[in-house]
PDB file of C-alpha atoms and ligand atoms in Angstrom:
ATOM      1  CA  MET V1100       0.149   0.091  -0.025  1.00 88.00           C
ATOM      2  CA  GLU V1101       1.148   3.469  -0.636  1.00 91.00           C
ATOM      3  CA  LEU V1102      -0.288   6.541   1.181  1.00 93.00           C
ATOM      4  CA  SER V1103       0.463   9.893   0.213  1.00 91.00           C
ATOM      5  CA  ILE V1104      -0.616  13.054   1.952  1.00 92.00           C
ATOM      6  CA  PHE V1105      -1.033  16.275   0.289  1.00 93.00           C
ATOM      7  CA  GLU V1106      -1.315  19.897   1.541  1.00 91.00           C
ATOM      8  CA  ASP V1107      -5.108  20.066   0.625  1.00 94.00           C
ATOM      9  CA  LYS V1108      -7.936  18.118  -1.016  1.00 96.00           C
ATOM     10  CA  ARG V1109      -7.356  19.379  -4.688  1.00 96.00           C
ATOM     11  CA  GLN V1110      -3.733  18.336  -4.703  1.00 95.00           C
ATOM     12  CA  ALA V1111      -4.940  15.128  -3.451  1.00 95.00           C
ATOM     13  CA  GLY V1112      -7.715  14.444  -5.998  1.00 97.00           C
ATOM     14  CA  THR V1113      -5.632  15.791  -8.866  1.00 96.00           C
ATOM     15  CA  ALA V1114      -2.683  13.275  -7.823  1.00 96.00           C
ATOM     16  CA  ALA V1115      -5.141  10.336  -7.565  1.00 97.00           C
ATOM     17  CA  ALA V1116      -6.491  11.296 -11.037  1.00 98.00           C
ATOM     18  CA  VAL V1117      -3.155  11.462 -12.575  1.00 97.00           C
ATOM     19  CA  GLU V1118      -2.212   8.150 -11.256  1.00 97.00           C
ATOM     20  CA  GLY V1119      -5.523   6.553 -12.254  1.00 98.00           C
ATOM     21  CA  ALA V1120      -5.227   7.770 -15.818  1.00 98.00           C
ATOM     22  CA  ARG V1121      -1.774   6.597 -16.065  1.00 98.00           C
ATOM     23  CA  LEU V1122      -3.076   3.132 -15.220  1.00 98.00           C
ATOM     24  CA  ILE V1123      -5.875   3.527 -17.636  1.00 98.00           C
ATOM     25  CA  ARG V1124      -3.560   4.445 -20.395  1.00 98.00           C
ATOM     26  CA  GLU V1125      -1.319   1.286 -19.426  1.00 98.00           C
ATOM     27  CA  ALA V1126      -4.447  -0.892 -19.852  1.00 98.00           C
ATOM     28  CA  LEU V1127      -5.337   0.528 -23.140  1.00 98.00           C
ATOM     29  CA  ALA V1128      -1.989   0.236 -24.429  1.00 98.00           C
ATOM     30  CA  SER V1129      -1.421  -3.537 -23.459  1.00 98.00           C
ATOM     31  CA  LYS V1130      -4.873  -4.658 -24.222  1.00 97.00           C
ATOM     32  CA  GLY V1131      -6.795  -2.060 -26.200  1.00 98.00           C
ATOM     33  CA  HIS V1132      -9.521  -1.776 -23.575  1.00 98.00           C
ATOM     34  CA  ALA V1133      -9.963  -0.727 -20.110  1.00 98.00           C
ATOM     35  CA  ALA V1134     -12.474  -1.488 -17.218  1.00 98.00           C
ATOM     36  CA  ILE V1135     -12.743   0.866 -14.227  1.00 98.00           C
ATOM     37  CA  VAL V1136     -15.100   1.404 -11.419  1.00 98.00           C
ATOM     38  CA  VAL V1137     -16.257   4.895 -10.226  1.00 98.00           C
ATOM     39  CA  ALA V1138     -17.429   6.023  -6.634  1.00 98.00           C
ATOM     40  CA  THR V1139     -19.331   8.999  -5.957  1.00 97.00           C
ATOM     41  CA  GLY V1140     -19.478  11.584  -2.861  1.00 95.00           C
ATOM     42  CA  ALA V1141     -17.668  14.660  -1.967  1.00 95.00           C
ATOM     43  CA  SER V1142     -14.496  12.843  -1.793  1.00 97.00           C
ATOM     44  CA  GLN V1143     -14.342  12.245  -5.500  1.00 98.00           C
ATOM     45  CA  PHE V1144     -15.126  15.888  -6.559  1.00 98.00           C
ATOM     46  CA  ASP V1145     -11.476  16.916  -7.259  1.00 98.00           C
ATOM     47  CA  MET V1146     -10.489  13.542  -8.659  1.00 98.00           C
ATOM     48  CA  LEU V1147     -13.233  13.455 -11.231  1.00 98.00           C
ATOM     49  CA  ASP V1148     -12.567  17.076 -12.309  1.00 98.00           C
ATOM     50  CA  ARG V1149      -8.984  16.150 -13.298  1.00 98.00           C
ATOM     51  CA  LEU V1150      -9.642  12.668 -14.556  1.00 98.00           C
ATOM     52  CA  VAL V1151     -12.045  14.076 -17.147  1.00 98.00           C
ATOM     53  CA  ALA V1152      -9.324  16.444 -18.263  1.00 97.00           C
ATOM     54  CA  GLU V1153      -6.804  14.066 -18.565  1.00 98.00           C
ATOM     55  CA  PRO V1154      -5.344  13.780 -22.197  1.00 96.00           C
ATOM     56  CA  GLU V1155      -4.723  10.735 -24.217  1.00 96.00           C
ATOM     57  CA  ILE V1156      -7.371   8.374 -22.830  1.00 98.00           C
ATOM     58  CA  ASP V1157      -9.537   6.858 -25.656  1.00 98.00           C
ATOM     59  CA  TRP V1158     -12.633   6.720 -23.452  1.00 98.00           C
ATOM     60  CA  SER V1159     -14.453   4.900 -26.308  1.00 98.00           C
ATOM     61  CA  CYS V1160     -12.294   1.851 -25.347  1.00 98.00           C
ATOM     62  CA  VAL V1161     -13.227   2.126 -21.734  1.00 98.00           C
ATOM     63  CA  THR V1162     -15.906   0.472 -19.921  1.00 98.00           C
ATOM     64  CA  VAL V1163     -17.351   2.021 -16.580  1.00 98.00           C
ATOM     65  CA  PHE V1164     -18.928   0.356 -13.706  1.00 98.00           C
ATOM     66  CA  HIS V1165     -20.833   2.225 -10.795  1.00 96.00           C
ATOM     67  CA  LEU V1166     -19.858   1.380  -7.412  1.00 98.00           C
ATOM     68  CA  ASP V1167     -23.036   1.811  -5.389  1.00 98.00           C
ATOM     69  CA  GLU V1168     -26.567   3.259  -5.304  1.00 97.00           C
ATOM     70  CA  TYR V1169     -29.481   4.030  -2.950  1.00 97.00           C
ATOM     71  CA  VAL V1170     -32.447   1.770  -3.255  1.00 98.00           C
ATOM     72  CA  GLY V1171     -35.587   3.520  -4.442  1.00 97.00           C
ATOM     73  CA  LEU V1172     -34.105   6.983  -5.245  1.00 96.00           C
ATOM     74  CA  PRO V1173     -35.102   8.455  -8.651  1.00 95.00           C
ATOM     75  CA  VAL V1174     -32.314   9.509 -11.059  1.00 95.00           C
ATOM     76  CA  THR V1175     -33.754  12.983 -10.769  1.00 95.00           C
ATOM     77  CA  HIS V1176     -33.219  13.269  -6.993  1.00 96.00           C
ATOM     78  CA  PRO V1177     -30.168  15.603  -6.164  1.00 95.00           C
ATOM     79  CA  ALA V1178     -28.511  12.665  -4.146  1.00 96.00           C
ATOM     80  CA  SER V1179     -28.884  10.285  -6.843  1.00 97.00           C
ATOM     81  CA  PHE V1180     -25.386   8.592  -7.511  1.00 97.00           C
ATOM     82  CA  ARG V1181     -26.395   7.963 -11.267  1.00 96.00           C
ATOM     83  CA  LEU V1182     -27.173  11.610 -11.436  1.00 97.00           C
ATOM     84  CA  TYR V1183     -24.002  12.475  -9.928  1.00 97.00           C
ATOM     85  CA  LEU V1184     -21.947  10.293 -12.163  1.00 97.00           C
ATOM     86  CA  TRP V1185     -23.526  11.630 -15.422  1.00 97.00           C
ATOM     87  CA  GLN V1186     -22.973  15.500 -14.339  1.00 97.00           C
ATOM     88  CA  ARG V1187     -19.591  14.942 -13.039  1.00 98.00           C
ATOM     89  CA  PHE V1188     -18.022  12.274 -14.935  1.00 98.00           C
ATOM     90  CA  ILE V1189     -20.030  10.604 -17.958  1.00 97.00           C
ATOM     91  CA  SER V1190     -21.204  13.629 -19.683  1.00 97.00           C
ATOM     92  CA  ARG V1191     -18.137  15.544 -19.291  1.00 98.00           C
ATOM     93  CA  LEU V1192     -15.750  13.058 -20.944  1.00 98.00           C
ATOM     94  CA  PRO V1193     -14.512  13.978 -24.411  1.00 96.00           C
ATOM     95  CA  LEU V1194     -16.066  10.716 -25.847  1.00 95.00           C
ATOM     96  CA  PRO V1195     -18.620   8.387 -24.535  1.00 96.00           C
ATOM     97  CA  PRO V1196     -17.064   5.393 -22.800  1.00 98.00           C
ATOM     98  CA  ALA V1197     -17.458   2.042 -24.401  1.00 98.00           C
ATOM     99  CA  ALA V1198     -20.214   1.184 -22.008  1.00 97.00           C
ATOM    100  CA  TYR V1199     -21.415   2.864 -18.599  1.00 97.00           C
ATOM    101  CA  HIS V1200     -23.080   0.250 -16.307  1.00 97.00           C
ATOM    102  CA  PHE V1201     -24.776   2.171 -13.851  1.00 96.00           C
ATOM    103  CA  LEU V1202     -26.841   0.723 -10.931  1.00 97.00           C
ATOM    104  CA  ASP V1203     -30.690   1.377 -11.091  1.00 97.00           C
ATOM    105  CA  GLY V1204     -31.702   1.956  -7.380  1.00 96.00           C
ATOM    106  CA  GLN V1205     -35.454   1.822  -8.656  1.00 97.00           C
ATOM    107  CA  ALA V1206     -34.979  -1.486 -10.227  1.00 97.00           C
ATOM    108  CA  ALA V1207     -35.984  -4.719  -8.108  1.00 98.00           C
ATOM    109  CA  PRO V1208     -32.823  -5.058  -5.941  1.00 98.00           C
ATOM    110  CA  LYS V1209     -32.031  -8.700  -6.572  1.00 98.00           C
ATOM    111  CA  SER V1210     -32.496  -8.747 -10.142  1.00 98.00           C
ATOM    112  CA  GLU V1211     -30.420  -5.402 -10.571  1.00 98.00           C
ATOM    113  CA  CYS V1212     -27.667  -7.040  -8.519  1.00 98.00           C
ATOM    114  CA  ALA V1213     -27.692 -10.138 -10.762  1.00 98.00           C
ATOM    115  CA  ARG V1214     -27.865  -7.882 -13.810  1.00 98.00           C
ATOM    116  CA  VAL V1215     -24.674  -6.095 -12.990  1.00 98.00           C
ATOM    117  CA  ALA V1216     -23.031  -9.141 -11.727  1.00 98.00           C
ATOM    118  CA  SER V1217     -23.230 -10.768 -14.907  1.00 98.00           C
ATOM    119  CA  LEU V1218     -21.891  -7.598 -16.676  1.00 98.00           C
ATOM    120  CA  ILE V1219     -18.866  -7.209 -14.438  1.00 98.00           C
ATOM    121  CA  GLN V1220     -18.056 -10.999 -14.179  1.00 97.00           C
ATOM    122  CA  GLN V1221     -17.080 -10.478 -18.026  1.00 97.00           C
ATOM    123  CA  HIS V1222     -14.400  -7.850 -17.203  1.00 98.00           C
ATOM    124  CA  ARG V1223     -11.151  -7.744 -15.178  1.00 97.00           C
ATOM    125  CA  ILE V1224     -11.206  -4.320 -13.500  1.00 98.00           C
ATOM    126  CA  ASP V1225      -8.061  -2.414 -14.326  1.00 98.00           C
ATOM    127  CA  VAL V1226      -8.803   0.495 -11.834  1.00 98.00           C
ATOM    128  CA  ALA V1227     -11.233   1.084  -8.946  1.00 98.00           C
ATOM    129  CA  PHE V1228     -11.510   4.586  -7.895  1.00 98.00           C
ATOM    130  CA  VAL V1229     -12.982   4.470  -4.230  1.00 98.00           C
ATOM    131  CA  GLY V1230     -13.530   6.713  -1.196  1.00 98.00           C
ATOM    132  CA  ILE V1231     -14.080   5.638   2.447  1.00 97.00           C
ATOM    133  CA  GLY V1232     -16.866   6.620   4.720  1.00 96.00           C
ATOM    134  CA  GLU V1233     -16.746   8.302   7.977  1.00 95.00           C
ATOM    135  CA  ASN V1234     -17.641   4.932   9.359  1.00 96.00           C
ATOM    136  CA  SER V1235     -14.891   3.471   7.361  1.00 97.00           C
ATOM    137  CA  HIS V1236     -17.303   1.901   4.925  1.00 97.00           C
ATOM    138  CA  LEU V1237     -15.979   0.946   1.475  1.00 98.00           C
ATOM    139  CA  ALA V1238     -18.713   1.404  -1.157  1.00 98.00           C
ATOM    140  CA  PHE V1239     -21.741   1.005   0.928  1.00 98.00           C
ATOM    141  CA  ASN V1240     -20.369  -1.933   2.885  1.00 98.00           C
ATOM    142  CA  ASP V1241     -21.097  -0.539   6.212  1.00 97.00           C
ATOM    143  CA  PRO V1242     -19.511  -2.293   9.475  1.00 97.00           C
ATOM    144  CA  PRO V1243     -19.656  -5.019  10.129  1.00 97.00           C
ATOM    145  CA  ALA V1244     -18.905  -5.577   6.324  1.00 98.00           C
ATOM    146  CA  ASP V1245     -19.282  -9.061   4.766  1.00 98.00           C
ATOM    147  CA  PHE V1246     -15.787  -9.999   3.757  1.00 98.00           C
ATOM    148  CA  ASP V1247     -16.683 -13.368   2.293  1.00 97.00           C
ATOM    149  CA  THR V1248     -19.627 -13.234   0.043  1.00 97.00           C
ATOM    150  CA  GLU V1249     -18.656 -13.930  -3.579  1.00 97.00           C
ATOM    151  CA  ALA V1250     -21.604 -12.033  -5.095  1.00 98.00           C
ATOM    152  CA  PRO V1251     -20.305  -9.055  -6.986  1.00 98.00           C
ATOM    153  CA  PHE V1252     -23.234  -6.975  -6.040  1.00 98.00           C
ATOM    154  CA  LEU V1253     -25.408  -6.816  -2.777  1.00 98.00           C
ATOM    155  CA  GLU V1254     -28.363  -5.157  -1.429  1.00 98.00           C
ATOM    156  CA  VAL V1255     -27.458  -3.743   1.963  1.00 98.00           C
ATOM    157  CA  GLU V1256     -28.879  -1.882   4.998  1.00 97.00           C
ATOM    158  CA  LEU V1257     -27.214   1.507   5.683  1.00 97.00           C
ATOM    159  CA  ASP V1258     -26.023   2.114   9.236  1.00 95.00           C
ATOM    160  CA  GLU V1259     -27.039   5.399  11.023  1.00 95.00           C
ATOM    161  CA  GLY V1260     -23.675   6.691  10.766  1.00 93.00           C
ATOM    162  CA  CYS V1261     -23.481   6.432   7.093  1.00 95.00           C
ATOM    163  CA  ARG V1262     -26.975   7.951   6.805  1.00 97.00           C
ATOM    164  CA  LEU V1263     -25.828  10.673   8.874  1.00 96.00           C
ATOM    165  CA  GLN V1264     -22.886  11.529   6.816  1.00 93.00           C
ATOM    166  CA  GLN V1265     -25.087  11.932   3.742  1.00 95.00           C
ATOM    167  CA  LEU V1266     -27.261  14.341   5.837  1.00 96.00           C
ATOM    168  CA  ASN V1267     -24.411  16.217   7.015  1.00 95.00           C
ATOM    169  CA  GLU V1268     -22.838  16.512   3.540  1.00 92.00           C
ATOM    170  CA  GLY V1269     -26.093  18.103   2.152  1.00 94.00           C
ATOM    171  CA  TRP V1270     -27.387  15.435  -0.117  1.00 94.00           C
ATOM    172  CA  PHE V1271     -30.657  15.126   1.662  1.00 96.00           C
ATOM    173  CA  PRO V1272     -32.848  17.600   4.065  1.00 96.00           C
ATOM    174  CA  SER V1273     -33.425  15.135   6.743  1.00 96.00           C
ATOM    175  CA  LEU V1274     -32.323  12.035   8.145  1.00 97.00           C
ATOM    176  CA  ALA V1275     -35.659  10.475   7.417  1.00 97.00           C
ATOM    177  CA  GLN V1276     -35.339  11.110   3.899  1.00 96.00           C
ATOM    178  CA  VAL V1277     -31.909   9.234   3.594  1.00 97.00           C
ATOM    179  CA  PRO V1278     -32.673   5.826   2.117  1.00 97.00           C
ATOM    180  CA  ARG V1279     -32.199   2.859   4.509  1.00 98.00           C
ATOM    181  CA  GLN V1280     -30.965   0.419   1.843  1.00 98.00           C
ATOM    182  CA  ALA V1281     -28.495   0.489  -1.014  1.00 98.00           C
ATOM    183  CA  LEU V1282     -26.970  -1.531  -3.743  1.00 98.00           C
ATOM    184  CA  THR V1283     -23.255  -1.867  -3.311  1.00 98.00           C
ATOM    185  CA  MET V1284     -20.261  -3.559  -5.030  1.00 98.00           C
ATOM    186  CA  SER V1285     -19.235  -6.301  -2.593  1.00 98.00           C
ATOM    187  CA  ILE V1286     -15.860  -6.211  -0.776  1.00 98.00           C
ATOM    188  CA  ARG V1287     -14.560  -9.320  -2.759  1.00 98.00           C
ATOM    189  CA  GLN V1288     -15.343  -7.773  -6.245  1.00 98.00           C
ATOM    190  CA  ILE V1289     -13.829  -4.543  -5.291  1.00 98.00           C
ATOM    191  CA  MET V1290     -10.558  -6.489  -4.186  1.00 98.00           C
ATOM    192  CA  LYS V1291     -10.757  -8.397  -7.447  1.00 98.00           C
ATOM    193  CA  SER V1292      -9.493  -4.874  -9.055  1.00 98.00           C
ATOM    194  CA  ASP V1293      -5.981  -4.721 -10.410  1.00 98.00           C
ATOM    195  CA  ALA V1294      -5.486  -1.291  -8.780  1.00 98.00           C
ATOM    196  CA  VAL V1295      -7.333   0.485  -6.451  1.00 98.00           C
ATOM    197  CA  ILE V1296      -7.096   4.414  -6.066  1.00 98.00           C
ATOM    198  CA  CYS V1297      -8.516   5.538  -2.667  1.00 98.00           C
ATOM    199  CA  THR V1298      -9.056   9.360  -2.425  1.00 98.00           C
ATOM    200  CA  VAL V1299     -10.074  10.435   1.252  1.00 97.00           C
ATOM    201  CA  PRO V1300     -10.034  14.210   1.933  1.00 97.00           C
ATOM    202  CA  ASP V1301     -11.445  16.026   5.037  1.00 97.00           C
ATOM    203  CA  ALA V1302     -10.826  16.234   9.017  1.00 97.00           C
ATOM    204  CA  ARG V1303     -14.002  14.249   9.349  1.00 96.00           C
ATOM    205  CA  LYS V1304     -12.475  11.242   7.812  1.00 97.00           C
ATOM    206  CA  ALA V1305      -9.389  11.118   9.963  1.00 97.00           C
ATOM    207  CA  ARG V1306     -10.589   8.531  12.546  1.00 97.00           C
ATOM    208  CA  ALA V1307     -11.865   6.367   9.576  1.00 98.00           C
ATOM    209  CA  VAL V1308      -8.383   6.682   7.955  1.00 97.00           C
ATOM    210  CA  ARG V1309      -6.501   5.749  11.013  1.00 96.00           C
ATOM    211  CA  ALA V1310      -8.769   2.526  11.649  1.00 97.00           C
ATOM    212  CA  ALA V1311      -8.536   1.673   7.804  1.00 97.00           C
ATOM    213  CA  PHE V1312      -4.819   1.908   7.568  1.00 95.00           C
ATOM    214  CA  GLU V1313      -3.236   1.548  11.012  1.00 94.00           C
ATOM    215  CA  GLY V1314      -5.869  -0.792  12.608  1.00 95.00           C
ATOM    216  CA  GLU V1315      -6.489  -4.451  12.415  1.00 96.00           C
ATOM    217  CA  VAL V1316      -7.881  -5.618   9.286  1.00 97.00           C
ATOM    218  CA  SER V1317     -11.569  -6.329  10.553  1.00 98.00           C
ATOM    219  CA  PRO V1318     -15.272  -6.055   9.105  1.00 98.00           C
ATOM    220  CA  ASP V1319     -15.637  -3.399  11.757  1.00 98.00           C
ATOM    221  CA  ALA V1320     -13.548  -1.149   9.693  1.00 98.00           C
ATOM    222  CA  PRO V1321     -14.390  -2.370   6.142  1.00 98.00           C
ATOM    223  CA  ALA V1322     -11.814  -0.207   4.501  1.00 98.00           C
ATOM    224  CA  SER V1323      -9.023  -1.984   6.376  1.00 98.00           C
ATOM    225  CA  ILE V1324      -9.419  -4.704   3.899  1.00 98.00           C
ATOM    226  CA  LEU V1325      -7.515  -2.614   1.562  1.00 97.00           C
ATOM    227  CA  GLN V1326      -4.160  -3.556   3.537  1.00 96.00           C
ATOM    228  CA  LYS V1327      -4.597  -6.836   2.009  1.00 96.00           C
ATOM    229  CA  HIS V1328      -4.683  -5.720  -1.686  1.00 97.00           C
ATOM    230  CA  PRO V1329      -1.230  -5.874  -3.351  1.00 96.00           C
ATOM    231  CA  HIS V1330      -1.898  -2.513  -5.468  1.00 96.00           C
ATOM    232  CA  VAL V1331      -3.742   0.491  -3.309  1.00 96.00           C
ATOM    233  CA  GLN V1332      -2.693   3.832  -3.520  1.00 95.00           C
ATOM    234  CA  VAL V1333      -4.329   6.135  -0.739  1.00 95.00           C
ATOM    235  CA  TYR V1334      -4.425   9.947  -1.489  1.00 95.00           C
ATOM    236  CA  LEU V1335      -5.005  12.059   1.693  1.00 94.00           C
ATOM    237  CA  ASP V1336      -5.025  15.580   2.429  1.00 94.00           C
ATOM    238  CA  ARG V1337      -3.426  16.835   5.786  1.00 92.00           C
ATOM    239  CA  SER V1338      -6.478  16.761   7.914  1.00 95.00           C
ATOM    240  CA  ALA V1339      -7.754  13.350   6.846  1.00 96.00           C
ATOM    241  CA  GLY V1340      -4.177  11.933   7.682  1.00 94.00           C
ATOM    242  CA  SER V1341      -3.710  14.111  10.940  1.00 94.00           C
ATOM    243  CA  LEU V1342      -4.434  11.035  13.193  1.00 95.00           C
ATOM    244  CA  LEU V1343      -2.023   8.803  11.506  1.00 94.00           C
ATOM    245  CA  SER V1344       0.530   7.824  13.997  1.00 85.00           C
ATOM    246  CA  PRO V1345       4.172   9.208  12.868  1.00 80.00           C
ATOM    247  CA  ALA V1346       5.790   6.300  14.192  1.00 63.00           C
ATOM    248  CA  THR V1347       3.541   3.708  12.143  1.00 52.00           C
ATOM    249  CA  THR V1348       3.975   5.702   8.957  1.00 58.00           C
ATOM    250  CA  VAL V1349       7.713   5.650   9.444  1.00 50.00           C
ATOM    251  CA  ILE V1350       7.719   1.945  10.103  1.00 48.00           C
ATOM    252  CA  ARG V1351       5.495   1.385   6.942  1.00 50.00           C
ATOM    253  CA  ARG V1352       7.918   3.245   4.954  1.00 43.00           C
ATOM    254  CA  ARG V1353      10.730   1.128   6.149  1.00 39.00           C
ATOM    255  CA  ASP V1354       8.789  -2.086   5.798  1.00 41.00           C
ATOM    256  CA  SER V1355       8.018  -1.402   2.111  1.00 41.00           C
ATOM    257  CA  SER V1356      11.245  -0.108   0.751  1.00 38.00           C
ATOM    258  CA  SER V1357      14.516  -2.029   0.679  1.00 32.00           C
ATOM    259  CA  GLU V1358      17.189  -0.979   3.042  1.00 31.00           C
ATOM    260  CA  ALA V1359      18.982   0.610   0.042  1.00 29.00           C
ATOM    261  CA  HIS V1360      15.877   3.004  -0.289  1.00 31.00           C
ATOM    262  CA  GLU V1361      15.972   6.352   1.392  1.00 33.00           C
ATOM    263  CA  PRO V1362      12.272   7.652   2.408  1.00 31.00           C
ATOM    264  CA  HIS V1363      10.913  10.169  -0.082  1.00 34.00           C
ATOM    265  CA  SER V1364      11.509  12.913   2.735  1.00 36.00           C
ATOM    266  CA  PRO V1365      13.790  13.109   5.713  1.00 30.00           C
ATOM    267  CA  GLN V1366      11.097  14.688   7.854  1.00 34.00           C
ATOM    268  CA  PRO V1367      10.405  12.431  11.123  1.00 32.00           C
ATOM    269  CA  ASN V1368       6.705  13.519  10.799  1.00 35.00           C
ATOM    270  CA  PRO V1369       5.994  13.870   7.112  1.00 35.00           C
ATOM    271  CA  GLN V1370       2.138  14.075   7.237  1.00 37.00           C
ATOM    272  CA  LEU V1371       2.540  17.152   9.461  1.00 31.00           C
ATOM    273  CA  LYS V1372       5.223  18.669   6.943  1.00 32.00           C
ATOM    274  CA  PRO V1373       4.234  18.121   3.328  1.00 37.00           C
ATOM    275  CA  ARG V1374       6.784  18.767   0.842  1.00 31.00           C
ATOM    276  CA  SER V1375       6.721  21.722  -1.165  1.00 33.00           C
ATOM    277  CA  ALA V1376       5.537  19.612  -4.212  1.00 38.00           C
ATOM    278  CA  GLY V1377       2.597  18.911  -2.071  1.00 49.00           C
ATOM    279  CA  SER V1378       2.963  15.463  -0.845  1.00 58.00           C
ATOM    280  CA  THR V1379       4.860  12.937   1.263  1.00 57.00           C
ATOM    281  CA  SER V1380       4.541   9.317   0.397  1.00 59.00           C
ATOM    282  CA  MET V1381       4.725   6.141   2.635  1.00 58.00           C
ATOM    283  CA  THR V1382       4.242   2.597   1.421  1.00 54.00           C
ATOM    284  CA  SER V1383       3.477  -0.606   3.284  1.00 51.00           C
ATOM    285  CA  ASN V1384       2.742  -4.314   2.358  1.00 44.00           C
TER     286      ASN V1384
HETATM  287  N1  LIG A2383     -21.345   5.259  -0.942  1.00 52.68           N
HETATM  288  C1  LIG A2383     -20.557   6.268  -1.317  1.00 52.68           C
HETATM  289  C2  LIG A2383     -19.209   5.891  -1.954  1.00 52.68           C
HETATM  290  O1  LIG A2383     -19.373   5.795  -3.265  1.00 52.68           O
HETATM  291  C3  LIG A2383     -18.088   6.892  -1.572  1.00 52.68           C
HETATM  292  O2  LIG A2383     -16.914   6.658  -2.030  1.00 52.68           O
HETATM  293  C4  LIG A2383     -17.895   6.887  -0.010  1.00 52.68           C
HETATM  294  C5  LIG A2383     -17.285   8.014   0.647  1.00 52.68           C
HETATM  295  O3  LIG A2383     -17.997   9.309   0.715  1.00 52.68           O
HETATM  296  P1  LIG A2383     -17.962  10.505   0.501  1.00 52.68           P
HETATM  297  O4  LIG A2383     -17.096  10.775  -0.790  1.00 52.68           O
HETATM  298  O5  LIG A2383     -19.095  11.282   0.435  1.00 52.68           O
HETATM  299  O6  LIG A2383     -17.184  11.122   1.620  1.00 52.68           O
HETATM  300  O7  LIG A2383     -19.096   6.657   0.594  1.00 52.68           O
HETATM  301  C6  LIG A2383     -20.199   7.049  -0.066  1.00 52.68           C
HETATM  302  O8  LIG A2383     -21.320   7.007   0.768  1.00 52.68           O
END
C-alpha cells in the first residue's frame, strides 16, 4: 500500500486522477481496452474534475462500472449517484465510454444485482476509484462488512453513521429522507480490481483513515481490507491524515522499501510537513 499525504484536497484529488489515468492508459496500451469502477460523494469531486481533463485516454475503449447506489431513489433526486456520475463524469468525457454500467436503484434490488453481476463478471477491472466513509465503509459496505460473499453486488442496510454522513454532506434535507437500503459492489469484487485508487480528504475522515490503514483488518473497519490488496494507492489531504501515527508511518515506509531506499522525505513526521511539491509518500505491504 502506498499512502500519499497532500497539503489540500485539490492536490490529493489531482494526484489520484493523474495516477488513475496513467493506469488506464497502461491498460489501453497493453489490451486495447480498460475497465474501471467509479465512486461518488464529496471525496471524488477533485479527482473526477481532473480525470475528465486527462489527455490521451481513448474513453471509447473504456468500460465504466458504478460502485453503489441508493435503493428507491429516482435519478432526478439531487443525491442520486447516477445523476452525480452523469453530471460529474460521463457527460464531461470528451468521448462516450465503451459502456457505462450504472446501478438502477429503482429496479428490483435482487434482479439489479444479478444484472450488473453478469456484466462485471465479463471484465477484469483495471482500476477502482473509491473513497471511504466516516464509518470506514468501502462503497456502501457498512460495518460489520461481509468480507466473504462471492456475489459481486449486494443489497445492504445502511447504518445510522452512514446515513448521518449523507445528511451532513447536504445531499438530503432530513435523516428521515436518507434511504435505509442501498446496492453496493461487494468487498470481494472491489478487491478483485488490479489497482485501487482511494481518495480521502477532510478532517471528518481522520478517524476512519486511522482505523482503515493503521488498525487491524476487520469487518468493523471495512476499508481496512485494503491493507490486503497488492496495489492500493491512498491519497489523503493533511486533515484526513492528521491522526496517523508518525511512528507507524515511518515503520511502514521502512517495511516497504528495501534498506537501500531512502524515504521520500527526511522529515520525521512527514504528514505534518508536506513537501513543497505537495505530498509525502509512505508505503507498506
Ligand atoms: N457510498 C459512497 C461511496 O461511493 C463513496 O466513495 C464513499 C465516501 O463518501 P464521500 O465521498 O461522500 O465522503 O461513501 C459514499 O457514501
